[in-house]
mmCIF file of C-alpha atoms in Angstrom:
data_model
loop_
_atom_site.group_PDB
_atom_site.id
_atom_site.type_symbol
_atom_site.label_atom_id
_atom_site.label_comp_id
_atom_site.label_asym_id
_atom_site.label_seq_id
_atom_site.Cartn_x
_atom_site.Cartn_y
_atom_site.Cartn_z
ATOM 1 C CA UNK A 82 27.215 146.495 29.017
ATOM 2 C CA UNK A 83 27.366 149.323 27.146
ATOM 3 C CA UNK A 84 24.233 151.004 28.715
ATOM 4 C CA UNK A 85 25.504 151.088 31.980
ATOM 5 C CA UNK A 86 28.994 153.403 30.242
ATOM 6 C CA UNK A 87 25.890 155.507 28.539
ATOM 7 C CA UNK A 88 24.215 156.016 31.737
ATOM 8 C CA UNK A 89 26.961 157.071 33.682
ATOM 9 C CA UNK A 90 27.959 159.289 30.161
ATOM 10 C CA UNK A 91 24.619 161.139 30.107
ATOM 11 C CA UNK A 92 25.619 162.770 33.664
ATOM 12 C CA UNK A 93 28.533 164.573 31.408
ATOM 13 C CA UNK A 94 27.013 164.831 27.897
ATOM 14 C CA UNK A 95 23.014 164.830 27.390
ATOM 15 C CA UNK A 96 23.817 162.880 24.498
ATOM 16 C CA UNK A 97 24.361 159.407 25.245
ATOM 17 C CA UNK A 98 21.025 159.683 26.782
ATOM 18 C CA UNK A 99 19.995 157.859 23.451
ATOM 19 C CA UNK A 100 21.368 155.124 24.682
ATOM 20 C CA UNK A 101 17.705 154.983 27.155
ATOM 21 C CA UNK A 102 15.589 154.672 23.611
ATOM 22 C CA UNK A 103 14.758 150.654 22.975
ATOM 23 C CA UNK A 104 14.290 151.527 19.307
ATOM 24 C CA UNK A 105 17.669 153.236 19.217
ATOM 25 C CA UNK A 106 19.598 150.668 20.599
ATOM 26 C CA UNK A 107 17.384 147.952 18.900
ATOM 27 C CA UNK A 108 18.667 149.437 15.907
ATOM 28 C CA UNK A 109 22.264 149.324 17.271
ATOM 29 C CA UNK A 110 21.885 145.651 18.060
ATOM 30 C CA UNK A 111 20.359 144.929 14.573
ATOM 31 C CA UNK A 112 23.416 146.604 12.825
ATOM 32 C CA UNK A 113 26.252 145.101 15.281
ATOM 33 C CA UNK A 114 24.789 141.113 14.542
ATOM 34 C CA UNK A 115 24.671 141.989 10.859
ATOM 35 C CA UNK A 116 28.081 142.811 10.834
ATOM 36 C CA UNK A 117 29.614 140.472 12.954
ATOM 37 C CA UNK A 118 27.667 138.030 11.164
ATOM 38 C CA UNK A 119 28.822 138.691 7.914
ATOM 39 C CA UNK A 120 32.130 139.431 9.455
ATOM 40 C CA UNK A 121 32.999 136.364 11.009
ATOM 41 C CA UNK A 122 30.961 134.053 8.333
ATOM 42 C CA UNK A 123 33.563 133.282 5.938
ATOM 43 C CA UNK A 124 36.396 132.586 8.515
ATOM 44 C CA UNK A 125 33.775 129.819 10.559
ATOM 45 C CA UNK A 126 32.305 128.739 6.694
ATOM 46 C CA UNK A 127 36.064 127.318 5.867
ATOM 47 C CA UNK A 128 36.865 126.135 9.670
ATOM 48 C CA UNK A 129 33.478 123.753 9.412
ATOM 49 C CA UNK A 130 34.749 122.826 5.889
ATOM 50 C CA UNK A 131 37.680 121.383 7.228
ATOM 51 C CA UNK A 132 35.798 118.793 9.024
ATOM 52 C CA UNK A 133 34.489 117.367 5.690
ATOM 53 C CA UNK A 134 31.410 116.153 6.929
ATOM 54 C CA UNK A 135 28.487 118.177 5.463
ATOM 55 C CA UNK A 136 24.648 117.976 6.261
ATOM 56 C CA UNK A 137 23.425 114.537 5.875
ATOM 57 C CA UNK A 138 21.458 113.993 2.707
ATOM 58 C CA UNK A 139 18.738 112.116 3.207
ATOM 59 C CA UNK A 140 18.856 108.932 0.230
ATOM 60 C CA UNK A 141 14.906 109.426 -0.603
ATOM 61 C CA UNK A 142 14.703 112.924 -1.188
ATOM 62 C CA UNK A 143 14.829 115.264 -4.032
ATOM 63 C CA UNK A 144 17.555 113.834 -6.514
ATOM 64 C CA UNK A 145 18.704 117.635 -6.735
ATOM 65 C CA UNK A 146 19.544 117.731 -2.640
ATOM 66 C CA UNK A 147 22.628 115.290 -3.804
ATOM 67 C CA UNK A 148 24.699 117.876 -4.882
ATOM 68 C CA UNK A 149 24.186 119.816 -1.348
ATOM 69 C CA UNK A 150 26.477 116.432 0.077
ATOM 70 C CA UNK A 151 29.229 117.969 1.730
ATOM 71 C CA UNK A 152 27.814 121.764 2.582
ATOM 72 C CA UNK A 153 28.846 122.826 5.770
ATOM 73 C CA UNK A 154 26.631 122.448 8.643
ATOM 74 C CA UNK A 155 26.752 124.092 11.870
ATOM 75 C CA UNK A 156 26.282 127.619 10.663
ATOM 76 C CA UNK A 157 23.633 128.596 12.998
ATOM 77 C CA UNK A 158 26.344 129.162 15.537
ATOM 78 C CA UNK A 159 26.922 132.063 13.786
ATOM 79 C CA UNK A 160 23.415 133.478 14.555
ATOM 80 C CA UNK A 161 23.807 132.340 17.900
ATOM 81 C CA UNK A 162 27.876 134.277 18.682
ATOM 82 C CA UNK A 163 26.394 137.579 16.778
ATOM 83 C CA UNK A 164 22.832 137.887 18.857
ATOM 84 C CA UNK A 165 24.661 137.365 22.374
ATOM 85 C CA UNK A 166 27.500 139.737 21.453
ATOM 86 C CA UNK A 167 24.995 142.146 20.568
ATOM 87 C CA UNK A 168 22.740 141.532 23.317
ATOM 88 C CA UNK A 169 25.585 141.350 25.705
ATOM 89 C CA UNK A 170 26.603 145.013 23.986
ATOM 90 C CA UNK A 171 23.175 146.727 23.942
ATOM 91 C CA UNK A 172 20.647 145.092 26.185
ATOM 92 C CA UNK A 173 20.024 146.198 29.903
ATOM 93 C CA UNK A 174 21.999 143.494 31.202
ATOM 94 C CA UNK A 175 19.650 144.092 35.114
ATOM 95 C CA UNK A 176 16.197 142.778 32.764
ATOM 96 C CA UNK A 177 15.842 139.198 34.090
ATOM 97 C CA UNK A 178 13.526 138.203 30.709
ATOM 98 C CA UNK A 179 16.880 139.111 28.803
ATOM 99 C CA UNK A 180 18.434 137.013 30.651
ATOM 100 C CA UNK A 181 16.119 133.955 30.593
ATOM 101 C CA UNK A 182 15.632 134.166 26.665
ATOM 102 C CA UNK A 183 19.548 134.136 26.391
ATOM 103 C CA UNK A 184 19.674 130.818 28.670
ATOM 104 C CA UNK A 185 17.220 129.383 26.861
ATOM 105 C CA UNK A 186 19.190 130.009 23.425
ATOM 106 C CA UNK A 187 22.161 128.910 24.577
ATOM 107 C CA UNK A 188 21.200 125.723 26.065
ATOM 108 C CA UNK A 189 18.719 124.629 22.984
ATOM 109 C CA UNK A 190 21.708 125.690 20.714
ATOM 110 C CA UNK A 191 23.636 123.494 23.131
ATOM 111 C CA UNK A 192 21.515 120.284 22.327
ATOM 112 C CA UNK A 193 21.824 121.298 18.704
ATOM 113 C CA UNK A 194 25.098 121.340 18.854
ATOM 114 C CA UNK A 195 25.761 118.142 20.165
ATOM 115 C CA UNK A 196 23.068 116.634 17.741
ATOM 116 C CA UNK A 197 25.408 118.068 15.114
ATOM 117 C CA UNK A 198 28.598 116.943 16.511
ATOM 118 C CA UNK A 199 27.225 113.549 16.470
ATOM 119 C CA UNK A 200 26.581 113.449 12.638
ATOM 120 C CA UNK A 201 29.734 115.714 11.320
ATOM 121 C CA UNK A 202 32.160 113.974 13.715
ATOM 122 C CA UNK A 203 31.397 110.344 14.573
ATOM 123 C CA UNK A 204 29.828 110.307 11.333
ATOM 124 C CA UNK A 205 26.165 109.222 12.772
ATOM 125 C CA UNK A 206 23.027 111.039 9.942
ATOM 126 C CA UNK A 207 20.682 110.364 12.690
ATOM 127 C CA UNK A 208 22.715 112.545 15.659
ATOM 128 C CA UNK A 209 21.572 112.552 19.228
ATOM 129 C CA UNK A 210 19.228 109.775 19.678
ATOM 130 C CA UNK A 211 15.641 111.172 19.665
ATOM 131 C CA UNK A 212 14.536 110.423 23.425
ATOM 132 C CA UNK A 213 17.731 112.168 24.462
ATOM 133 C CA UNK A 214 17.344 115.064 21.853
ATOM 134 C CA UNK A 215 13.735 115.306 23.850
ATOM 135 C CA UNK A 216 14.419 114.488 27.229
ATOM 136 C CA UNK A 217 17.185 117.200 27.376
ATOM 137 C CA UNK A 218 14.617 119.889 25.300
ATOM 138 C CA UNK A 219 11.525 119.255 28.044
ATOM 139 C CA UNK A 220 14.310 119.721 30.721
ATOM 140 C CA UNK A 221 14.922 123.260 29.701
ATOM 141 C CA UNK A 222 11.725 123.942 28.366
ATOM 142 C CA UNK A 223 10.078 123.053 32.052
ATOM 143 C CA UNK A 224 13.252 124.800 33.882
ATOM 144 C CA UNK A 225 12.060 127.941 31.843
ATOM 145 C CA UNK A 226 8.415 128.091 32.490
ATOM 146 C CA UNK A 227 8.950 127.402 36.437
ATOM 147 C CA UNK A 228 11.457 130.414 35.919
ATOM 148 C CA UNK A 229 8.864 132.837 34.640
ATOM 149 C CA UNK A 230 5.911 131.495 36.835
ATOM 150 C CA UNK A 231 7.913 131.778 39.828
ATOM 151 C CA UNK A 232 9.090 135.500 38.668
ATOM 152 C CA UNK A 233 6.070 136.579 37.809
ATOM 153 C CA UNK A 234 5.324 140.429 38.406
ATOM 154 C CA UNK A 235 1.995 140.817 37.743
ATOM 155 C CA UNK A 236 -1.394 138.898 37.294
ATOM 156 C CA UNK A 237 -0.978 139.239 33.560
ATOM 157 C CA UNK A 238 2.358 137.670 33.180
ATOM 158 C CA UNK A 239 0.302 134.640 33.734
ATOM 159 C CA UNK A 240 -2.703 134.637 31.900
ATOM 160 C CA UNK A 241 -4.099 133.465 28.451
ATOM 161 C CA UNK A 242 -5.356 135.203 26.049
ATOM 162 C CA UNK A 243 -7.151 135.322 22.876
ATOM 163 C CA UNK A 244 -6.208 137.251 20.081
ATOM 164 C CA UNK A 245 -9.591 139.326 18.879
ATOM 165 C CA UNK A 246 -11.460 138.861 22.025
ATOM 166 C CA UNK A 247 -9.920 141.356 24.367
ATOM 167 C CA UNK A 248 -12.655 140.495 27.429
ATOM 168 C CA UNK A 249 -11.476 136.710 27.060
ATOM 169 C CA UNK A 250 -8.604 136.281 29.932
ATOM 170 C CA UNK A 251 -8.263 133.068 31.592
ATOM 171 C CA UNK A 252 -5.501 133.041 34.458
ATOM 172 C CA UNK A 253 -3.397 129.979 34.866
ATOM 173 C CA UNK A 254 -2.098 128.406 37.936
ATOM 174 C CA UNK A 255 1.257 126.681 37.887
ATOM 175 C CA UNK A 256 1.255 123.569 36.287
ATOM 176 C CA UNK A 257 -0.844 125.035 33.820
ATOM 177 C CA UNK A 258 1.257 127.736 32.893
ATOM 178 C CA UNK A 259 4.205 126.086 32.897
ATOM 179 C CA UNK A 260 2.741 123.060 30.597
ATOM 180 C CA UNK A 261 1.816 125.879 28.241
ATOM 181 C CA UNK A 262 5.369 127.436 28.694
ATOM 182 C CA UNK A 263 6.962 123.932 27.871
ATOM 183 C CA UNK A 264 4.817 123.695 24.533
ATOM 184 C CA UNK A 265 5.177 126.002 23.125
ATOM 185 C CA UNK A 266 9.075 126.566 23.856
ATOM 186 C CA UNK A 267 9.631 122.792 22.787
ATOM 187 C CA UNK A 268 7.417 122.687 19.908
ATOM 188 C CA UNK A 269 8.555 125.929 18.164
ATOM 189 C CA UNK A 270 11.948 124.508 18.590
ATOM 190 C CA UNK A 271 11.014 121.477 16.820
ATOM 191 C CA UNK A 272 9.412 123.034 14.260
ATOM 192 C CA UNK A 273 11.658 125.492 12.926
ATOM 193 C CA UNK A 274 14.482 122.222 12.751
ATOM 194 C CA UNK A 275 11.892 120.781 11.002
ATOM 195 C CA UNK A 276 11.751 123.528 8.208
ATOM 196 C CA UNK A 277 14.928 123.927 7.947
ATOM 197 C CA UNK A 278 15.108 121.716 4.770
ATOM 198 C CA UNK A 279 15.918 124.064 2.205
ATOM 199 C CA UNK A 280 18.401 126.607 1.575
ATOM 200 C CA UNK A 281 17.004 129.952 3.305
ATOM 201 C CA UNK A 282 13.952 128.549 3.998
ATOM 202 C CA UNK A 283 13.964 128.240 7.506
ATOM 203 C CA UNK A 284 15.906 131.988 8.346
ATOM 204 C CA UNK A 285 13.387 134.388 6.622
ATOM 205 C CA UNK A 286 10.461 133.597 8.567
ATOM 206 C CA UNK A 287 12.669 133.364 11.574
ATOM 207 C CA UNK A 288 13.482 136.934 10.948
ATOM 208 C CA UNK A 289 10.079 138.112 10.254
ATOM 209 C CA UNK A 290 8.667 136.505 13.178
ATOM 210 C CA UNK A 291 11.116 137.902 15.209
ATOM 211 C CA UNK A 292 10.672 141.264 13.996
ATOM 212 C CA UNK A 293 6.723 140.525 14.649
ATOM 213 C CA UNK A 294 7.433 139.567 18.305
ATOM 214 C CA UNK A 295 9.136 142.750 18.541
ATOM 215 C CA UNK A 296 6.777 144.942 18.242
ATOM 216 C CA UNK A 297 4.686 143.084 20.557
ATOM 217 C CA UNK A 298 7.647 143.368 23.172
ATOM 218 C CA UNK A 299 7.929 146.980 22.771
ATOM 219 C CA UNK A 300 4.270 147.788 23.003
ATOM 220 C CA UNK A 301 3.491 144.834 26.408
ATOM 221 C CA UNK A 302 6.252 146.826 27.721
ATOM 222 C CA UNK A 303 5.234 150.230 27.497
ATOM 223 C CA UNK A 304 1.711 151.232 29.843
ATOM 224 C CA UNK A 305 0.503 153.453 27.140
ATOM 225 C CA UNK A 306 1.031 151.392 23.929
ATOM 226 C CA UNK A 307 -0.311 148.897 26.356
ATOM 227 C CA UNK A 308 -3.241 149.937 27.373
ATOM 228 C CA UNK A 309 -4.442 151.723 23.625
ATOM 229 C CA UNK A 310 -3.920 148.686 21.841
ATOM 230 C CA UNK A 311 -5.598 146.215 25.013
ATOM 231 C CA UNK A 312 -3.181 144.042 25.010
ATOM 232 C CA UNK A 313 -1.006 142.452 28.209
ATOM 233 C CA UNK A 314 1.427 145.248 30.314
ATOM 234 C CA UNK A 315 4.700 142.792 30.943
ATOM 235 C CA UNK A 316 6.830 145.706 33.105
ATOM 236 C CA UNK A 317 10.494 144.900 31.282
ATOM 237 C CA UNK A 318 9.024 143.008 28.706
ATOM 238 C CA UNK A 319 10.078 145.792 26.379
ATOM 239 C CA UNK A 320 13.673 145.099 26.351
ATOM 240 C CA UNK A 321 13.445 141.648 24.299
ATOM 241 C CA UNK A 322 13.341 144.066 21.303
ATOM 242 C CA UNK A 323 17.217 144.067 21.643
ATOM 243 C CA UNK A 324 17.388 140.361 21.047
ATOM 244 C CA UNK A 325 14.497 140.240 18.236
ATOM 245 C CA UNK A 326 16.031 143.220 16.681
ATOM 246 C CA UNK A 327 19.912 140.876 17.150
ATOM 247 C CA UNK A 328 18.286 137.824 15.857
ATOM 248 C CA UNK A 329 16.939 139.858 12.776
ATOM 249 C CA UNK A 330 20.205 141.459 12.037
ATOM 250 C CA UNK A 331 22.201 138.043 12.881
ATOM 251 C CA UNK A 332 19.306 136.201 10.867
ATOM 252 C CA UNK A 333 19.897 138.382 8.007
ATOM 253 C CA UNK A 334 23.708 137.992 8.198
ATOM 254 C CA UNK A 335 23.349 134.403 7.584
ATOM 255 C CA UNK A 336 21.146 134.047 4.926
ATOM 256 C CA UNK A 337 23.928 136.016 2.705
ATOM 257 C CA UNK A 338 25.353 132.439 3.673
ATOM 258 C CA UNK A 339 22.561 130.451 3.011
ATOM 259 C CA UNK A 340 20.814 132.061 0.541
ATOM 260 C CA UNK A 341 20.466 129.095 -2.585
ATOM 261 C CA UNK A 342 23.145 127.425 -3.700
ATOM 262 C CA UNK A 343 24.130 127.645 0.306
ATOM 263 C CA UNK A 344 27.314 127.858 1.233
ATOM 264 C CA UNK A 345 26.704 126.430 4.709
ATOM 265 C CA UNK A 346 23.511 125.027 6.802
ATOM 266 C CA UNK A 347 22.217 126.295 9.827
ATOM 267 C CA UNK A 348 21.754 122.934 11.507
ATOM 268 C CA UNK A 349 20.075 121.954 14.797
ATOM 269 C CA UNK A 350 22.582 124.490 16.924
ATOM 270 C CA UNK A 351 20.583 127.264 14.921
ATOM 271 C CA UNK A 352 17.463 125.432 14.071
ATOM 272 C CA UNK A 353 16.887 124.522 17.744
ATOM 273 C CA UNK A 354 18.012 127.342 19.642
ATOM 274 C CA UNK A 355 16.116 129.850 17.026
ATOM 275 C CA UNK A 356 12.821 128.211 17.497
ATOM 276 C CA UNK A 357 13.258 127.991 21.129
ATOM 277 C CA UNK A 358 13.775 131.489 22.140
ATOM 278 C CA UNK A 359 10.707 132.698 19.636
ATOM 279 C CA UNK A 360 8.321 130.251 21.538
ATOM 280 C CA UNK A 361 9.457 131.481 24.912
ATOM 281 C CA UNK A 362 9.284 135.792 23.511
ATOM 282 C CA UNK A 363 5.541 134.615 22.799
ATOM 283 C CA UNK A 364 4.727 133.090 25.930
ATOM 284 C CA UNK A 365 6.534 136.153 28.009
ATOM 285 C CA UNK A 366 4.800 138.798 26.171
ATOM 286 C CA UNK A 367 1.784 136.383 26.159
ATOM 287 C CA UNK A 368 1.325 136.390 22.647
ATOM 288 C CA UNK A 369 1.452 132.132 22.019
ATOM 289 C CA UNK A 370 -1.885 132.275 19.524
ATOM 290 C CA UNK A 371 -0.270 134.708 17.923
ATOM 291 C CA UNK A 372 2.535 133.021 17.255
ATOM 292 C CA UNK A 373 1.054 130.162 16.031
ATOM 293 C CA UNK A 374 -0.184 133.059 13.043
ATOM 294 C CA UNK A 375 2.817 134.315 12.885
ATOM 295 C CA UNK A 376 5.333 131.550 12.450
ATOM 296 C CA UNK A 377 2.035 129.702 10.591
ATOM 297 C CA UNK A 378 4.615 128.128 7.852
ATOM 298 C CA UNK A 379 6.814 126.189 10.823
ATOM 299 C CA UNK A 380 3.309 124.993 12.438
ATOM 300 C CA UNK A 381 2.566 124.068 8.929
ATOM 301 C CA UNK A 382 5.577 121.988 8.066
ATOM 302 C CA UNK A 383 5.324 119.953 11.746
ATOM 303 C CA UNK A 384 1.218 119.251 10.591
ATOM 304 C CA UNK A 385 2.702 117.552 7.526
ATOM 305 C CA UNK A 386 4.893 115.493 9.249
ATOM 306 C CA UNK A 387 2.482 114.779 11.889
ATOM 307 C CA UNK A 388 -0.577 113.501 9.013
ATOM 308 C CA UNK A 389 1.899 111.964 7.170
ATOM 309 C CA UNK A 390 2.926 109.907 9.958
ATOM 310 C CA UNK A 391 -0.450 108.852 11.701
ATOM 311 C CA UNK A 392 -1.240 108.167 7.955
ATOM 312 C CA UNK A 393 0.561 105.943 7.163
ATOM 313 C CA UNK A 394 0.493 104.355 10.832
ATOM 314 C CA UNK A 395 -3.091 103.875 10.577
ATOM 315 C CA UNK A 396 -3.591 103.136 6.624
ATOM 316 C CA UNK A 397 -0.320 102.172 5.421
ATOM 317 C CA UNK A 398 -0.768 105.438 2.940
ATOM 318 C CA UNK A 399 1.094 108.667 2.715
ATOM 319 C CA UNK A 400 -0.476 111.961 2.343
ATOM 320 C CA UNK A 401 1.972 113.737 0.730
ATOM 321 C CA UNK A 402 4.751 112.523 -1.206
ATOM 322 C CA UNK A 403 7.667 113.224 1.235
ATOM 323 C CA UNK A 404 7.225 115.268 4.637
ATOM 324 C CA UNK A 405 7.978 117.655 5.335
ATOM 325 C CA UNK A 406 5.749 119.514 2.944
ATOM 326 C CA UNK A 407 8.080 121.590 1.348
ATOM 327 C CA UNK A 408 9.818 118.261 -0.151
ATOM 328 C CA UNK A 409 6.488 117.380 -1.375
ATOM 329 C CA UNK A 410 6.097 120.330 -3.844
ATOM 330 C CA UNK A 411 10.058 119.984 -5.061
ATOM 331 C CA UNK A 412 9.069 116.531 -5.875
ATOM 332 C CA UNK A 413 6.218 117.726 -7.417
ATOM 333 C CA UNK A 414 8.493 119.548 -9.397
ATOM 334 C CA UNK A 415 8.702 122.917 -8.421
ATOM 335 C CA UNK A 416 12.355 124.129 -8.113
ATOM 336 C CA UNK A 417 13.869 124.732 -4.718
ATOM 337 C CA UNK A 418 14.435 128.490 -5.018
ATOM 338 C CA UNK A 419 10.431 128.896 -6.196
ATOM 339 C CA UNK A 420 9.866 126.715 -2.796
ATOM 340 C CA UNK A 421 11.312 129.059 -0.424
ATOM 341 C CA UNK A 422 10.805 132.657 -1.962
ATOM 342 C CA UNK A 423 6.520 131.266 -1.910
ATOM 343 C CA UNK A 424 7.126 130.173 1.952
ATOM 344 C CA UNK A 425 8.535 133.443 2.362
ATOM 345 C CA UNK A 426 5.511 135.709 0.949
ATOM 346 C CA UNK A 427 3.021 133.006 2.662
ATOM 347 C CA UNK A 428 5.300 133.939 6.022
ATOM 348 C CA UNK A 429 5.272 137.407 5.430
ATOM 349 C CA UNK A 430 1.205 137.647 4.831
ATOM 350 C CA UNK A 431 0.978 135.424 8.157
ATOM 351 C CA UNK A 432 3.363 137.965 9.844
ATOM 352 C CA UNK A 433 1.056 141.271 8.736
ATOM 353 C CA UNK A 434 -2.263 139.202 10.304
ATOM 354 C CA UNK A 435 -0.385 138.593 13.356
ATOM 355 C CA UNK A 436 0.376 142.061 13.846
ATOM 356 C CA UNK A 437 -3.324 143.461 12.436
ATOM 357 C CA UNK A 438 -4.497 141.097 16.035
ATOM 358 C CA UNK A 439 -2.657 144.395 17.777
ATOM 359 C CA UNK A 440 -5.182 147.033 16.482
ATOM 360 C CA UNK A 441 -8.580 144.148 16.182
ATOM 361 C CA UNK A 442 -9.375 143.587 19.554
#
């Protein structure tokens, strides 16, 4: 939105040709979800108070989760306001992957939404019945990988590759693609709800990733930093910086929030729509593997669940003590805030390999 102003500006004052620099407006977009986030927290903080329905506890975890009964949920639609204001304010509204990533956020936070509507208003802990939850998430997921199949540009925007091993390129043909595109979009979504467990545990890595996939969206979208580093040219791919650099500022906004003792949740409108639109970043800028470095702890926490499950299917034994993992070391006895600041350094090593795949090839 205002890009277009700037552009028609820079024909008066050289200036506002700034306004053409991702990194400057990445930076703008950064600032403007901070603030709005932190802005508009308190004032949505007591409105989802008033509902006096809180995050469902669940009755066999940690005895200290008790006293989080009654913490507002819901908060991630304050990520999800403060990233499309500040998309809407700084991105190049005429980029169609800008526009994809936002309808993918907004109709995953949708789902979450409704998920959380369930439990806060009719009073339901278990929300949206699961085959719904899923039926509606492969929906989207498949509407957006026939989107960027079907959009396609070039012969890269639709080919594999393998982080390390630069002469390894396999090209996919539609359904192929497109499965890929659904898995990774659905299961990222899935797994950051599923790590959202603890307060601020589930944001941080968010952010990092985000700022991770950033890079990777600048550099895919520029032909130089393209071709020096050997990694896919994506023509317009370099504009999702705005919304990485929205969802780090907006991210970062929110964990003031949600930083321990939290003072509201994030919940499956956050949870959902954040996971979502990092999946479908990765598979635009064709970066999934990477990803799965990256955002290693959310892949982690969805293993757990899956072992401990299969486990105790097939041998009537659990693994670990309570799954998702990070319950299993607070029952272990490791207090929550050690729990989440030791995801976050294992995130942030993960997030410094992912980005040392740009310059190994």
């Amino acid at each position: 939105m205002l890009l277009e102003l700037a552009r028609w500006l820079q024909g008066l004052e050289s200036f506002f040709g700034l306004f053409n620099y991702l990194t400057f407006r990445g930076i703008l977009a950064a600032l403007t979800a901070l603030l709005l986030s932190l802005w508009w927290g308190p004032p949505l903080i007591r409105k989802l108070a008033q509902y006096k329905g809180g995050q469902p506890i669940r009755q066999d975890g940690p005895q200290t989760h008790f006293s989080k009964a009654g913490t507002p949920t819901m908060g991630g639609a304050l990520i999800l306001i403060a990233v499309l204001a500040a998309v809407l304010l700084w991105g190049d509204l005429r980029n169609k992957y800008v526009w994809v990533v936002l309808a993918v956020m907004l109709a995953f936070g949708a789902i979450g939404w409704y998920d959380d509507w369930i439990k806060i208003v009719r009073r339901d802990p278990n929300g949206l019945k699961s085959r719904w939850k899923y039926l509606l998430q492969s929906l989207f997921g498949l509407a957006a990988g026939l989107y960027l199949y079907y959009t396609a540009d070039v012969p890269a925007s639709t080919t594999f590759y393998i982080p390390l091993f630069k002469a390894i390129a396999l090209p996919m043909v539609g359904i192929t693609f497109v499965a890929l595109a659904y898995f990774w979009i659905v299961g990222f979504s899935n797994a950051v709800n599923l790590t959202d467990g603890l307060d601020g545990l589930a944001i941080m890595p968010t952010v990092l990733v985000a700022c991770a996939l950033g890079v990777f969206a600048y550099a895919s979208g520029h032909a130089q930093f393209a071709e020096y580093l050997q990694i896919p040219r994506i023509p317009g791919a370099g504009e999702l910086v705005i919304i990485c650099a929205a969802i780090a500022g907006a991210g970062l906004g929110f964990l003031w929030f949600n930083t321990y003792p939290a003072m509201v949740f994030m919940g499956d409108i956050g949870a959902l729509a954040l996971g979502a639109v990092l999946g479908t970043i990765a598979v635009i800028v064709r970066q999934e593997l990477v990803l799965v470095i990256m955002g290693g702890i959310f892949v982690i926490e969805t293993l757990s669940v899956m072992i401990q499950v299969a486990s105790f299917k097939l041998t009537g034994r659990r693994v670990f003590r309570m799954a998702p993992i990070h319950h299993h070391f607070e029952l272990k006895g490791w207090p929550e805030p050690r729990v989440i600041v030791r995801f976050w350094i294992i995130s942030v090593i993960l997030v410094l390999v992912g980005l040392a795949t740009l310059k190994v090839r």
